Coordinates of C-alpha atoms and ligand atoms in Angstrom, one line a residue:
X1 CA 13.1 -46.8 -15.5
X2 CA 12.9 -43.7 -16.8
X3 CA 9.8 -41.1 -16.5
X4 CA 8.5 -39.2 -19.2
X5 CA 6.4 -36.7 -21.0
X6 CA 2.8 -38.5 -21.9
X7 CA 1.6 -38.1 -24.9
X8 CA 0.4 -33.8 -24.8
X9 CA -2.5 -34.3 -27.6
X10 CA -2.4 -31.6 -29.4
X11 CA -0.3 -29.1 -27.5
X12 CA 4.1 -29.1 -28.8
X13 CA 5.9 -28.2 -26.4
X14 CA 5.4 -27.5 -22.6
X15 CA 6.9 -25.3 -20.0
X16 CA 8.2 -27.5 -16.6
X17 CA 7.1 -25.2 -13.7
X18 CA 8.0 -26.5 -10.9
X19 CA 10.3 -28.9 -9.4
X20 CA 9.6 -31.3 -6.3
X21 CA 11.7 -34.1 -5.8
X22 CA 15.6 -33.7 -5.1
X23 CA 18.1 -35.8 -6.5
X24 CA 18.0 -38.5 -4.1
X25 CA 14.6 -38.9 -2.7
X26 CA 13.1 -41.9 -1.5
X27 CA 9.5 -40.7 -3.7
X28 CA 6.1 -43.2 -3.0
X29 CA 4.1 -44.8 -6.5
X30 CA 3.1 -41.5 -7.5
X31 CA 4.8 -38.6 -6.0
X32 CA 4.8 -36.3 -8.4
X33 CA 8.3 -34.6 -9.6
X34 CA 8.0 -31.9 -12.0
X35 CA 4.5 -29.7 -12.6
X36 CA 4.5 -29.1 -16.8
X37 CA 2.7 -25.7 -18.2
X38 CA 1.4 -25.6 -21.3
X39 CA -0.9 -22.2 -22.3
X40 CA -3.8 -24.0 -21.1
X41 CA -3.1 -25.5 -17.9
X42 CA -0.6 -28.0 -15.2
X43 CA 0.2 -31.0 -15.2
X44 CA 2.0 -32.8 -12.2
X45 CA 4.8 -36.2 -14.0
X46 CA 3.8 -38.1 -11.4
X47 CA 6.7 -41.0 -10.3
X48 CA 5.2 -45.0 -11.5
X49 CA 6.5 -46.4 -9.0
X50 CA 8.0 -46.7 -5.2
X51 CA 11.7 -46.2 -5.6
X52 CA 14.7 -43.4 -5.4
X53 CA 15.1 -40.7 -7.5
X54 CA 18.5 -40.8 -9.4
X55 CA 18.5 -38.3 -11.6
X56 CA 16.4 -35.2 -13.1
X57 CA 17.5 -33.9 -16.3
X58 CA 15.4 -30.9 -16.7
X59 CA 15.1 -27.6 -14.6
X60 CA 12.6 -25.1 -14.0
X61 CA 12.1 -22.9 -17.5
X62 CA 13.2 -25.0 -20.0
X63 CA 10.9 -26.5 -22.7
X64 CA 10.1 -29.3 -23.5
X65 CA 7.7 -31.8 -26.0
X66 CA 6.0 -35.8 -25.9
X67 CA 8.2 -38.3 -25.1
X68 CA 11.2 -36.3 -23.1
X69 CA 12.9 -38.7 -20.5
X70 CA 12.7 -35.6 -16.8
X71 CA 14.4 -38.3 -14.7
X72 CA 15.2 -41.7 -13.3
X73 CA 13.8 -43.6 -11.0
X74 CA 15.6 -46.6 -9.3
X75 CA 12.7 -48.8 -8.0
X76 CA 12.5 -50.0 -5.0
X77 CA 12.5 -53.5 -4.4
X78 CA 8.9 -55.3 -4.8
X79 CA 10.1 -53.7 -8.1
X80 CA 13.1 -53.8 -9.2
X81 CA 12.8 -57.0 -10.7
X82 CA 11.2 -55.2 -13.8
X83 CA 12.0 -54.3 -16.1
X84 CA 10.8 -51.0 -18.0
X85 CA 8.8 -52.7 -20.7
X86 CA 6.8 -54.5 -17.6
X87 CA 6.3 -51.8 -15.8
X88 CA 4.7 -50.4 -19.2
X89 CA 1.9 -53.0 -19.0
X90 CA 1.5 -52.6 -15.3
X91 CA 0.3 -49.7 -15.9
X92 CA -2.1 -50.3 -18.5
X93 CA -3.7 -53.0 -16.0
X94 CA -3.8 -50.8 -13.1
X95 CA -6.1 -47.4 -12.7
X96 CA -4.5 -45.9 -10.4
X97 CA -1.3 -46.1 -12.8
X98 CA -3.5 -44.5 -15.5
X99 CA -4.1 -41.4 -13.5
X100 CA -1.5 -38.8 -14.6
X101 CA -1.6 -39.9 -18.5
X102 CA -4.7 -40.2 -19.1
X103 CA -6.7 -36.7 -19.0
X104 CA -4.4 -35.7 -22.1
X105 CA -5.9 -38.5 -23.6
X106 CA -9.5 -37.4 -22.3
X107 CA -8.4 -34.5 -24.3
X108 CA -7.9 -36.1 -27.7
X109 CA -10.8 -38.1 -26.8
X110 CA -12.6 -34.4 -26.4
X111 CA -11.6 -33.4 -29.3
X112 CA -13.5 -36.0 -31.2
X113 CA -16.7 -35.5 -28.9
X114 CA -16.9 -32.2 -30.9
X115 CA -16.8 -33.6 -33.9
X116 CA -19.2 -35.5 -33.6
X117 CA -21.2 -32.9 -31.7
X118 CA -21.6 -31.1 -34.5
X119 CA -22.7 -33.7 -36.9
X120 CA -26.0 -34.5 -34.2
X121 CA -27.9 -31.3 -34.6
X122 CA -29.5 -32.0 -30.5
X123 CA -25.8 -31.4 -29.0
X124 CA -24.7 -27.7 -27.9
X125 CA -21.9 -26.0 -26.4
X126 CA -23.3 -23.2 -23.7
X127 CA -19.9 -20.7 -24.2
X128 CA -19.3 -18.0 -22.1
X129 CA -21.0 -15.1 -23.9
X130 CA -19.6 -11.3 -25.1
X131 CA -18.4 -10.7 -21.4
X132 CA -18.2 -6.6 -23.1
X133 CA -13.8 -5.8 -21.8
X134 CA -14.6 -7.0 -18.4
X135 CA -11.2 -8.5 -17.2
X136 CA -10.6 -12.0 -14.4
X137 CA -14.7 -13.4 -14.8
X138 CA -14.2 -16.3 -12.7
X139 CA -16.6 -18.5 -12.3
X140 CA -18.3 -19.1 -8.7
X141 CA -21.4 -20.6 -9.3
X142 CA -22.1 -24.2 -11.0
X143 CA -26.1 -24.7 -10.5
X144 CA -25.7 -28.5 -12.8
X145 CA -23.7 -32.1 -12.6
X146 CA -23.7 -34.3 -15.3
X147 CA -26.7 -36.5 -16.2
X148 CA -29.3 -33.5 -15.0
X149 CA -32.0 -32.8 -17.0
X150 CA -32.3 -29.4 -16.9
X151 CA -35.6 -27.0 -19.0
X152 CA -34.8 -23.6 -20.3
X153 CA -33.9 -20.7 -17.8
X154 CA -32.5 -23.6 -15.7
X155 CA -29.8 -21.9 -14.3
X156 CA -26.9 -23.9 -14.6
X157 CA -23.3 -21.4 -14.3
X158 CA -22.6 -18.0 -11.7
X159 CA -19.8 -16.1 -13.2
X160 CA -18.1 -13.1 -11.6
X161 CA -16.2 -9.6 -13.0
X162 CA -14.6 -6.8 -11.0
X163 CA -18.1 -4.8 -10.8
X164 CA -21.1 -7.7 -11.2
X165 CA -22.2 -11.0 -10.9
X166 CA -23.8 -12.8 -14.7
X167 CA -26.4 -15.3 -14.6
X168 CA -26.1 -18.4 -17.3
X169 CA -29.2 -19.6 -18.3
X170 CA -30.1 -22.5 -20.3
X171 CA -32.1 -21.8 -23.6
X172 CA -33.0 -25.0 -24.5
X173 CA -34.7 -28.0 -21.8
X174 CA -32.4 -30.7 -21.9
X175 CA -29.5 -32.8 -20.3
X176 CA -26.5 -31.4 -19.4
X177 CA -23.8 -33.5 -20.8
X178 CA -20.9 -31.8 -19.5
X179 CA -20.0 -29.3 -16.9
X180 CA -16.7 -27.7 -18.7
X181 CA -15.8 -25.6 -16.2
X182 CA -14.9 -25.7 -12.1
X183 CA -16.2 -23.3 -8.9
X184 CA -12.9 -19.9 -9.1
X185 CA -11.7 -20.9 -12.3
X186 CA -11.6 -17.8 -14.9
X187 CA -13.7 -18.0 -18.0
X188 CA -13.2 -15.4 -20.9
X189 CA -16.1 -14.5 -23.9
X190 CA -16.2 -17.8 -25.9
X191 CA -14.8 -19.8 -23.1
X192 CA -17.4 -23.6 -23.6
X193 CA -19.4 -23.6 -20.1
X194 CA -21.5 -27.0 -21.1
X195 CA -22.4 -28.8 -22.7
X196 CA -26.4 -30.5 -23.3
X197 CA -28.1 -32.5 -25.5
X198 CA -32.1 -30.9 -25.9
X199 CA -35.1 -32.7 -26.0
X200 CA -36.3 -30.6 -28.4
X201 CA -39.1 -28.8 -26.6
X202 CA -38.2 -24.6 -25.6
X203 CA -36.2 -22.6 -26.6
X204 CA -35.7 -19.2 -25.8
X205 CA -37.2 -16.8 -27.8
X206 CA -35.1 -14.4 -27.5
X207 CA -31.4 -12.9 -28.6
X208 CA -29.2 -13.0 -25.8
X209 CA -27.6 -16.7 -26.7
X210 CA -24.8 -18.0 -25.0
X211 CA -25.0 -21.2 -26.5
X212 CA -23.9 -21.6 -29.9
X213 CA -25.6 -24.6 -31.7
X214 CA -24.0 -27.5 -32.5
X215 CA -25.4 -27.8 -36.2
X216 CA -22.8 -24.9 -36.6
X217 CA -20.0 -25.5 -38.5
X218 CA -18.0 -28.2 -36.5
X219 CA -14.3 -24.9 -37.1
X220 CA -16.4 -23.2 -34.6
X221 CA -16.4 -25.4 -31.6
X222 CA -12.7 -24.2 -29.6
X223 CA -9.8 -26.4 -29.7
X224 CA -9.5 -29.2 -27.6
X225 CA -6.8 -28.3 -25.6
X226 CA -5.9 -29.9 -22.1
X227 CA -7.0 -26.9 -20.9
X228 CA -10.5 -27.3 -22.2
X229 CA -11.2 -31.1 -19.5
X230 CA -13.1 -30.7 -17.5
X231 CA -11.0 -30.2 -14.3
X232 CA -12.7 -32.1 -11.6
X233 CA -9.8 -34.5 -10.1
X234 CA -6.4 -34.9 -11.0
X235 CA -7.0 -38.3 -11.7
X236 CA -9.3 -36.4 -14.8
X237 CA -8.2 -33.5 -15.3
X238 CA -4.5 -31.3 -17.1
X239 CA -6.3 -28.4 -15.2
X240 CA -5.7 -27.2 -11.8
X241 CA -3.7 -29.6 -9.1
X242 CA -6.7 -29.9 -6.9
X243 CA -6.9 -31.8 -3.6
X244 CA -8.5 -35.1 -3.8
X245 CA -12.3 -35.1 -2.9
X246 CA -10.2 -37.8 0.0
X247 CA -7.5 -34.9 1.1
X248 CA -4.8 -37.6 -0.1
X249 CA -3.8 -35.1 -2.0
X250 CA -3.7 -32.9 0.6
X251 CA -1.5 -34.4 2.2
X252 CA 1.1 -35.2 -1.4
X253 CA 3.8 -33.0 -2.7
X254 CA 2.0 -32.4 -5.7
X255 CA -1.2 -31.1 -4.3
X256 CA 0.9 -28.7 -1.8
X257 CA 0.4 -26.5 -4.4
X258 CA -3.6 -26.3 -5.3
X259 CA -3.6 -23.3 -7.8
X260 CA -4.3 -22.4 -11.9
X261 CA -1.7 -22.1 -14.5
X262 CA -3.0 -18.4 -15.1
X263 CA -1.9 -17.8 -11.1
X264 CA 1.6 -19.9 -10.8
X265 CA 1.9 -17.7 -14.4
X266 CA 1.1 -14.6 -11.8
X267 CA 3.3 -16.0 -8.6
X268 CA 6.4 -16.5 -11.4
X269 CA 6.2 -12.8 -12.7
X270 CA 6.2 -11.7 -9.4
X271 CA 9.0 -14.2 -7.5
X272 CA 6.3 -15.6 -4.8
X273 CA 5.6 -18.8 -3.8
X274 CA 2.9 -21.0 -3.9
X275 CA 2.9 -22.6 -0.8
X276 CA 3.6 -19.8 1.1
X277 CA -0.4 -19.0 -0.1
X278 CA -2.7 -19.5 1.4
X279 CA -5.9 -20.5 -1.1
X280 CA -9.2 -18.9 -0.5
X281 CA -10.6 -20.5 -3.3
X282 CA -13.0 -22.7 -3.2
X283 CA -11.3 -26.7 -1.3
X284 CA -8.1 -23.2 -0.1
X285 CA -7.2 -23.5 -3.4
X286 CA -5.3 -20.1 -4.3
X287 CA -6.4 -17.3 -6.6
X288 CA -4.7 -14.5 -8.9
X289 CA -6.3 -12.4 -5.4
X290 CA -4.7 -14.1 -3.0
X291 CA -0.9 -14.1 -5.3
X292 CA -2.2 -9.9 -5.3
X293 CA -3.3 -10.4 -2.0
X294 CA 0.3 -11.9 -0.5
X295 CA 2.2 -9.1 -2.6
X296 CA 0.6 -6.2 -0.7
X297 CA 1.2 -7.9 3.2
X298 CA 5.0 -8.9 2.0
X299 CA 5.5 -4.9 0.6
X300 CA 3.2 -3.2 3.6
X301 CA 4.8 -5.4 6.9
X302 CA 8.2 -4.9 5.2
X303 CA 7.9 -1.5 5.3
X304 CA 10.0 -0.2 8.0
X305 CA 8.8 3.5 8.9
X306 CA 4.8 3.1 9.2
X307 CA 4.5 3.8 6.3
X308 CA 2.5 1.6 3.5
X309 CA 2.9 1.5 -0.1
X310 CA 2.8 4.6 -1.7
X311 CA 4.4 6.0 1.6
X312 CA 1.0 6.5 3.0
X313 CA 0.7 6.1 7.1
X314 CA 0.4 3.0 7.8
X315 CA -2.5 1.4 10.6
X316 CA -2.1 -0.7 12.9
X317 CA -2.0 -4.4 12.9
X318 CA -4.4 -5.0 16.1
X319 CA -5.6 -8.4 17.1
X320 CA -8.6 -7.7 17.9
X321 CA -8.8 -11.3 19.7
X322 CA -7.9 -10.2 22.9
X323 CA -10.2 -8.0 23.3
X324 CA -12.7 -10.0 23.4
X325 CA -14.5 -12.7 20.5
X326 CA -14.3 -11.9 17.3
X327 CA -15.7 -12.8 14.0
X328 CA -14.5 -13.2 10.9
X329 CA -16.6 -12.0 7.8
X330 CA -14.9 -12.7 4.7
X331 CA -15.8 -10.2 1.3
X332 CA -17.5 -10.9 -1.3
X333 CA -15.9 -10.9 -4.3
X334 CA -18.0 -7.0 -5.9
X335 CA -17.6 -6.4 -1.8
X336 CA -13.4 -6.5 -2.4
X337 CA -12.9 -5.3 -6.0
X338 CA -15.4 -2.3 -5.0
X339 CA -12.8 -1.6 -1.9
X340 CA -9.7 -1.5 -4.8
X341 CA -12.3 1.5 -7.0
X342 CA -12.7 3.8 -3.7
X343 CA -9.8 3.6 -2.5
X344 CA -7.8 3.7 -6.4
X345 CA -10.0 7.3 -6.6
X346 CA -10.1 8.3 -3.1
X347 CA -5.7 8.0 -3.0
X348 CA -5.6 9.9 -7.2
X349 CA -8.1 12.1 -6.9
X350 CA -7.9 15.6 -4.9
X351 CA -11.8 15.9 -3.7
X352 CA -13.9 18.1 -3.4
X353 CA -17.9 17.4 -2.0
X354 CA -20.1 20.1 -1.5
X355 CA -23.3 20.9 -0.6
X356 CA -26.7 22.3 -0.8
X357 CA -30.5 22.0 -0.6
X358 CA -32.7 22.0 -3.6
X359 CA -37.1 23.2 -2.8
X360 CA -38.6 20.2 -4.5
X361 CA -42.0 20.9 -3.5
X362 CA -43.3 22.0 -6.4
X363 CA -42.1 18.4 -8.5
X364 CA -43.1 16.2 -5.5
X365 CA -46.8 17.1 -5.6
X366 CA -45.9 17.3 -10.1
X367 CA -45.0 13.3 -9.0
X368 CA -48.0 12.5 -6.6
X369 CA -50.0 13.4 -10.0
X370 CA -48.7 11.4 -11.8
X371 CA -49.0 8.0 -9.2
X372 CA -52.0 6.6 -11.3
X373 CA -51.2 7.4 -13.9
X374 CA -48.3 5.3 -13.3
X375 CA -49.5 2.2 -11.5
X376 CA -51.7 2.1 -15.1
X377 CA -48.1 1.8 -16.9
X378 CA -46.8 -0.7 -14.6
X379 CA -43.9 2.1 -13.2
X380 CA -42.9 3.0 -10.3
X381 CA -42.2 7.1 -10.5
X382 CA -39.6 7.7 -7.5
X383 CA -38.0 11.1 -7.6
X384 CA -34.7 9.5 -8.9
X385 CA -35.8 9.9 -12.6
X386 CA -36.0 13.6 -12.2
X387 CA -32.8 14.1 -10.5
X388 CA -30.9 11.8 -13.7
X389 CA -33.1 14.1 -15.9
X390 CA -31.9 17.1 -14.1
X391 CA -28.3 16.6 -14.4
X392 CA -28.1 15.4 -18.0
X393 CA -29.3 19.2 -18.1
X394 CA -26.5 20.1 -16.0
X395 CA -23.9 17.6 -17.9
X396 CA -24.7 19.1 -20.9
X397 CA -24.7 22.7 -20.0
X398 CA -21.9 22.0 -17.7
X399 CA -20.0 19.5 -20.7
X400 CA -17.0 19.2 -18.0
X401 CA -18.1 17.5 -15.7
X402 CA -19.4 15.0 -19.1
X403 CA -15.4 13.8 -19.6
X404 CA -12.8 12.1 -18.3
X405 CA -8.5 13.7 -17.9
X406 CA -7.2 12.4 -20.5
X407 CA -4.6 10.0 -18.9
X408 CA -1.2 12.3 -20.8
X409 CA -2.8 14.8 -18.1
X410 CA -2.6 17.5 -20.6
X411 CA -6.0 17.2 -22.2
X412 CA -8.9 16.5 -21.2
X413 CA -11.1 14.1 -22.8
X414 CA -15.0 15.2 -23.5
X415 CA -17.7 12.7 -24.4
X416 CA -20.3 13.8 -26.3
X417 CA -23.2 11.1 -25.0
X418 CA -24.1 11.1 -21.4
X419 CA -24.3 7.8 -19.0
X420 CA -25.3 8.4 -16.6
X421 CA -24.2 4.8 -13.9
X422 CA -26.5 5.5 -10.8
X423 CA -25.5 2.8 -7.3
X424 CA -27.6 -0.1 -6.2
X425 CA -27.2 -1.2 -3.0
X426 CA -27.1 -5.3 -3.6
X427 CA -27.1 -8.1 -0.8
X428 CA -23.4 -8.9 -3.0
X429 CA -22.2 -4.9 -2.4
X430 CA -21.9 -1.8 -4.5
X431 CA -23.3 -2.2 -8.2
X432 CA -23.2 1.1 -10.9
X433 CA -24.7 -0.2 -13.6
X434 CA -25.3 3.3 -16.7
X435 CA -28.4 4.4 -18.0
X436 CA -27.5 4.2 -21.6
X437 CA -28.1 8.1 -23.3
X438 CA -29.9 8.6 -20.5
X439 CA -30.2 12.6 -22.0
X440 CA -32.4 11.2 -24.7
X441 CA -35.0 9.3 -22.7
X442 CA -38.2 10.8 -21.3
X443 CA -39.4 10.3 -17.4
X444 CA -41.1 7.6 -17.7
X445 CA -38.3 5.9 -19.5
X446 CA -35.2 6.3 -16.9
X447 CA -37.7 6.2 -13.8
X448 CA -38.1 1.8 -15.7
X449 CA -35.0 1.4 -16.8
X450 CA -33.6 2.6 -13.1
X451 CA -36.1 0.3 -11.6
X452 CA -34.9 -2.7 -14.1
X453 CA -30.9 -2.2 -13.8
X454 CA -31.8 -2.5 -9.6
X455 CA -34.0 -5.6 -10.0
X456 CA -31.1 -7.2 -12.4
X457 CA -28.0 -6.0 -9.8
X458 CA -29.9 -7.2 -6.5
X459 CA -30.9 -10.2 -8.8
X460 CA -27.2 -11.1 -10.7
X461 CA -28.8 -10.4 -14.2
X462 CA -26.0 -7.8 -15.0
X463 CA -24.9 -8.0 -18.6
X464 CA -20.7 -6.5 -18.7
X465 CA -22.1 -4.3 -21.1
X466 CA -24.9 -2.5 -18.2
X467 CA -22.0 -1.8 -16.3
X468 CA -20.3 -0.2 -18.5
X469 CA -19.8 3.6 -20.3
X470 CA -20.6 5.6 -17.3
X471 CA -20.4 9.6 -17.7
X472 CA -21.3 11.1 -14.0
X473 CA -22.3 9.0 -11.4
X474 CA -25.7 9.1 -9.1
X475 CA -25.4 7.5 -5.5
X476 CA -29.4 8.1 -3.8
X477 CA -29.0 7.0 -0.4
X478 CA -33.0 9.2 -0.2
X479 CA -34.9 6.2 1.1
X480 CA -32.9 5.7 4.1
X481 CA -32.1 8.8 5.9
X482 CA -28.9 10.5 6.3
X483 CA -28.5 14.9 5.2
X484 CA -25.6 14.8 3.7
X485 CA -22.8 12.6 2.3
X486 CA -19.0 12.6 0.7
X487 CA -20.3 10.5 -2.3
X488 CA -16.6 8.8 -3.6
X489 CA -16.3 10.1 -8.0
X490 CA -16.3 6.5 -10.1
X491 CA -13.0 7.6 -11.7
X492 CA -12.3 7.6 -14.2
X493 CA -15.8 10.1 -13.7
X494 CA -14.1 14.0 -13.0
X495 CA -17.8 14.0 -10.4
X496 CA -20.4 12.2 -9.2
X497 CA -24.2 13.7 -7.2
X498 CA -25.5 12.1 -3.3
X499 CA -29.0 12.6 -2.5
X500 CA -30.5 12.7 0.2
X501 CA -33.6 12.0 2.6
X502 CA -35.9 15.0 1.8
X503 CA -37.3 16.6 4.7
X504 CA -40.2 18.9 5.4
X505 CA -38.6 22.1 7.0
X506 CA -39.9 25.7 7.5
X507 CA -38.6 27.6 4.4
X508 CA -38.8 32.0 4.8
X509 CA -40.6 33.4 2.1
X510 CA -40.6 36.7 2.7
X511 CA -43.9 36.6 4.1
X512 CA -43.8 33.7 6.3
X513 CA -42.0 30.5 7.4
X514 CA -43.8 27.7 4.9
X515 CA -43.7 24.4 5.6
X516 CA -40.7 23.1 1.6
X517 CA -39.8 20.1 0.6
X518 CA -36.4 20.6 1.0
X519 CA -33.8 17.9 -0.6
X520 CA -29.5 17.8 0.3
X521 CA -27.6 17.2 -2.6
X522 CA -24.0 16.0 -2.5
X523 CA -21.5 17.2 -5.2
X524 CA -18.4 15.9 -5.4
X525 CA -16.2 16.5 -7.7
X526 CA -12.5 15.5 -9.4
X527 CA -10.7 18.8 -8.6
X528 CA -7.3 18.5 -10.8
X529 CA -10.5 19.0 -14.1
X530 CA -13.1 21.1 -11.9
X531 CA -12.3 24.4 -9.7
X532 CA -14.9 24.8 -6.9
X533 CA -16.6 28.1 -9.5
X534 CA -17.5 25.8 -11.5
X535 CA -19.1 23.1 -9.4
X536 CA -20.8 26.6 -7.2
X537 CA -22.4 27.0 -10.9
X538 CA -23.4 23.2 -11.6
X539 CA -25.1 22.5 -8.5
X540 CA -26.4 25.5 -8.8
X541 CA -28.0 24.6 -12.2
X542 CA -29.4 21.3 -11.0
X543 CA -31.3 23.4 -7.3
X544 CA -32.4 25.5 -9.5
X545 CA -33.6 22.5 -12.2
X546 CA -35.7 20.8 -9.7
X547 CA -36.5 23.4 -7.4
X548 CA -38.5 24.1 -11.1
X549 CA -39.0 21.4 -13.6
X550 CA -40.6 24.0 -16.3
X551 CA -37.0 24.5 -17.3
X552 CA -35.9 20.1 -17.5
X553 CA -38.3 20.9 -20.8
X554 CA -36.2 24.0 -22.0
Ligands
CAO601 N1 -36.3 11.5 0.0 C1 -36.8 10.3 0.3 N2 -37.8 10.0 -0.4 C2 -37.1 8.5 -1.5 C3 -35.9 9.8 -1.7 C4 -35.5 10.8 -1.4 N3 -34.6 11.4 -2.0 N4 -35.0 8.9 -3.2 C5 -36.1 7.9 -3.4 N5 -36.8 8.2 -2.2 C6 -38.0 7.3 -2.5 C7 -38.9 6.8 -2.9 O1 -39.9 7.8 -4.0 C8 -39.4 5.4 -2.7 O2 -40.8 5.1 -1.1 P1 -42.4 5.8 -2.6 O3 -42.3 3.8 -2.9 O4 -43.2 4.9 -1.0 O5 -42.8 6.1 -3.2 C9 -38.2 5.3 -1.9 O6 -37.6 5.8 -1.7 C10 -38.0 3.8 -2.2 O7 -37.3 3.6 -3.2 P2 -36.7 3.4 -4.0 O8 -34.8 2.9 -3.3 O9 -36.8 1.8 -4.4 O10 -36.0 3.9 -6.0 P3 -34.7 4.6 -5.5 O11 -35.8 4.9 -6.8 O12 -35.2 6.5 -5.2 O13 -34.0 4.3 -6.0 C11 -31.7 2.7 -6.2 C12 -33.1 3.1 -6.2 C13 -31.4 1.4 -6.4 C14 -30.5 3.8 -6.0 C15 -32.0 2.6 -4.9 O14 -32.8 1.4 -4.2 C16 -30.4 1.4 -3.6 O15 -30.0 1.6 -3.4 N6 -30.2 2.3 -3.1 C17 -28.1 3.2 -2.3 C18 -27.6 3.4 -3.1 C19 -26.0 3.4 -2.9 O16 -26.0 2.6 -1.8 N7 -25.7 4.8 -3.0 C20 -24.4 4.3 -1.1 C21 -23.4 4.8 -2.4 S1 -22.0 5.3 -1.6 O17 -21.4 3.9 -0.7

């Protein structure tokens, strides 16, 4: 009995990426023989019957098309007397036999559905909105399922990039027809997330639309491909190889490797055997990060002489459980990405941190005097708005702090705009939204934007654009305490200001010690770009601007 590549829908060619059986192997029905992959998805080709694998007609890396014979099976006794046409008939009759070919069929039918939906004005597609230049955006949460009745603003899906999480909410009330993604799936701008049928009721009025109405030309809809099929289980997906819901797939050869096409591609490029990796994704799915972490571990483990990558001394691996009970707490994606970014900056940039203090008694008096007005305006006014304002003035005065070192190491890219990144502490980890054109904004505007961006960061409502384009950062731990710290530069920026807790201290005014409100500042900078004297000048400028905020009006 020949095993052939089934109907591939609109896919011309696929690549054999894995061979899961050897000639002579005794196979059970539905045991995976090979795994094929297109640009969008991977798919197991299972044995259509129990029997012995007599020959394999493909090799890993070979590109093949629909109908290509990949193997020959000698069916065991129970099916020996069946010829191929009988087997094919039986395949139509038995539901489980349809598992291999059904996904491909579903990809074709989804094309039809889409063209139908394009004719109906009530069916809409929810697409991934503009996510700027963010890469590696994954679905981390799906809040609805097929058949759910939803209201405007109901949460549909949560996406997460290296930098932040973003909630995709419904702009129309209606019913969920299809959820087109699964948790841990990587998506990009324009990817289909879900299809809804509107009930003709409300629609969000704001323009931040992440849904595209079906009345748009049908050809605008992305072509239906195997990758568009909903990857929920092996029986209805041409997407990832996934364990069956009852876990049977865990034991089956076909489900040994549970990973998406992009992860498989990365593993192939790096020469990694996916079966050696334990997946950390949902239902033990192997993610790209798992592959990268595995490679890192291999590099560290493989190195002799106690050095890690880049010749750095290796931190000892200790079995802490030997000394008492331990608990393993997984880091959030933002924490892991943050750790990578901070480490990258720390090992690449020669950091210097300069500490100083500024007397902001007058600033604080002024700020207190604004409290009633602030309440009327509904704006919370904290010292941070003044600090950001002072930084903008200092950056204009010292433009090398508002710059990045060019990749060739020979030039400085001075930016003609001033965008201030603001570190915000969130339950998922540190997030740095950016106040755009901060130098053009008043203290009121800055205060409102600081509150707005920090609320959005904590509520996972930041757009990708809110996280991009920073030219200098401020990290305020003032509300928490401390007398100083060494903030890490948010590379490729070249400097960051750390702010610690305001304290009332006795200061000598020439005649007596008087109580003054003193704010500690810590300026870290990239010493390749900024020398100590420049650092000193920048800090002096900040200190005097904050000590006498009339200077900010100059
Ligand atoms: N000294 C003393 N009090 C301060 C202060 C300072 N330097 N800065 C702010 N405060 C006060 C505020 O005035 C406010 O008090 P009132 O409510 O009485 O007015 C209170 O502390 C709380 O302020 P806030 O934190 O809500 O607002 P903010 O504008 O000062 O800061 C934000 C906003 C988002 C920067 C902050 O909430 C935050 O997340 N900080 C953490 C940043 C961080 O984690 N950095 C570390 C990065 S490196 O790992």
